[in-house]
Amino acid sequence: MLDLNKILKEKILLFDGATGTSIQNQNLNADDFGGKEFEGCNEYLCVTKPSAVKKVHVDFLEAGADIIETNSFGSTPLVLNEYNLAHLSYDLSKKSAEIAKRLANEYSMNQKPRFVAGSIGPGTKLPSLGHISFRELEKSYYTQISGLIDGGVDLLCIETCQDLLQTKSALSAAMKVFQEKKVKLPVIVSVTIETTGTMLMGTDISAALTTLEPYEIIDVIGMNCATGPKEMSESVRYLCQNSPNPVLVMPNAGLPENVDGIACYHLSPEELQRWMIHFVNDLGVNIIGGCCGTTSEHIKKLSNSIEGLTPKARSWEYQPSVSSIYSSQTLHVDPAPVLVGERCNANGSKQFRELLLKDDYDGMVQMAKDQINDGAHILDICVAYVGRDERKDMIEFVKRLNTQVNLPLMFDSTEVEVIEAALEHYAGRSIINSINLEDGEERLSKILLLAKKFGAAVIALTIDEEGMAKTVEKKLSIARRIRDIAVSKYGLREEDLIFDTLTFTLGSGDEEFRKSAVETIEAIREIKKEIPNAKTLLGVSNVSFGLNPQTRHSLNSVFLYNAVQAGLDMAIVHASKIMPLNKIDPRGRELCDELIFDKRKFEAA
């Protein structure tokens, strides 16, 4: 089994160049493809003219490539179906791997082993635009990946990624195949950043990294295609400064020029070499290679130039973040806290509920957008309402939010299937709201498996089989227990957990809850000490439930201030209704403090 990470600590690895360009340069005719109806289906050449595929591999192996890619970029059933060849997906994928592996073995030497990467392209359908469902795409990738692994590939390269939802479906398929075959191959994910500075769907490099970084299955993150090295240099720099994974870069041979309807690339091997050596020596790139327009001459130049080079040590600081399809949002802001907009909640907002009952999704999206202007960093989404199909409503809403709102989302539901549906329609990195131990591990386990599968963060409520924790000690005990289960049993990190120490109303007059606010605040302080990598969150407005509006605004604001002083990272709030403390009259603030810290009790004593 290839230990890619071990090799990358010792040397720079070299991928091959452009398979498509190399095939095109052979001037094949329709007969070579098995007939005019199959012309342009490069993957079919593995059967109709394998010598053409072998020539591509041999040229790159002789040029010095350490890793060659299979001729399988579009070998999924969905892509092959455009040539009525969907039924051959597994066979063509397997055949492409067998051809490449046989040649890699022939060229391997002790001092220079050669490896085969299974090429997995983006396909022709974008799930974020509704072209195809997550599950259909996952099923298609499953067939391709199964064939590649059975054919003997050493690693997988999910490349030219244009839509993060497409990338997630490929990763999900890979996880499923690994589990069934009881194998784990190294996985590379390589996104494509256009000249606009974003992926095709508008995703910037920070959002791409935030979304992909939690996936334990990924060994290397990189970039390929769309542009030459010059145009991608700033995105490469960002990856090298922020990615904990080794970084791959495979640029085109410059920007294409249309010559008589054919894309021509003019970047010389010498110019590509200069850029790639800069990426390796100055930025810390670990794997280099070429994409469209790069020939064996480009690869030979790179091979000669990296001989003896060792990887540059890179330093990076992990910053827990979430993302939309467009951009990333850190979970550490200064001043704290991260504000989670609460208005897109059918249980908490009359206006939102009325829009939902009218199926006015455009109005619901506008409510989401309004919270951006109010200062929210993240949006909480809850569409649960008695008598309605919550799963259907969640899908309809999330499909729109995915491309129409640039803030990350928090999916709020008690139903596992609703959470799963939301995750299958969201391209960014989301937060699941929430888990607890009310029924032991039964529901918690299902949610944690989804969080692992989709790379999501999770809110954990301090509730167990005995009910809602009311004391600092009990809240901390439950937090410890959930942390241990999530990390040790399900492979999440402490950084993926957000603890909610529960907010009870101080407006009920119930003696049981007189000290509830101070217990909640102190529990935050203790959790931050004991589980420092995790985040904390509160639903702030619960503290004032039942009081008049003006009192609610003041109490919410003072409570939030005190919670932040104790270490609160995030707050679910109506962002525009949080008041600066200097806007609350001194006596009003004093009364709020007395209520929050239950000072009345001590004065009476």
Tab-separated table of C-alpha atoms in Angstrom, residues 75-79 89-90 134-146 169-170 173-174:
chain	number	residue	atom	x	y	z
A	75	SER	CA	-15.448	7.156	-17.174
A	76	THR	CA	-18.503	7.541	-14.926
A	77	PRO	CA	-21.811	6.123	-16.189
A	78	LEU	CA	-23.241	9.638	-16.341
A	79	VAL	CA	-20.568	10.948	-18.716
A	89	SER	CA	-18.206	2.392	-16.879
A	90	TYR	CA	-16.790	-0.226	-14.514
A	134	PHE	CA	-26.131	14.126	-4.746
A	135	ARG	CA	-27.114	10.459	-4.563
A	136	GLU	CA	-27.224	9.968	-8.338
A	137	LEU	CA	-23.769	11.482	-8.632
A	138	GLU	CA	-22.461	9.425	-5.715
A	139	LYS	CA	-23.773	6.241	-7.360
A	140	SER	CA	-22.061	7.158	-10.632
A	141	TYR	CA	-18.717	7.794	-8.925
A	142	TYR	CA	-19.104	4.558	-6.974
A	143	THR	CA	-19.047	2.548	-10.205
A	144	GLN	CA	-16.020	4.400	-11.565
A	145	ILE	CA	-14.012	4.202	-8.336
A	146	SER	CA	-14.805	0.501	-7.919
A	169	SER	CA	-20.355	13.169	-3.722
A	170	ALA	CA	-17.100	11.744	-5.130
A	173	ALA	CA	-18.477	7.318	-3.045
A	174	ALA	CA	-14.785	6.749	-2.290
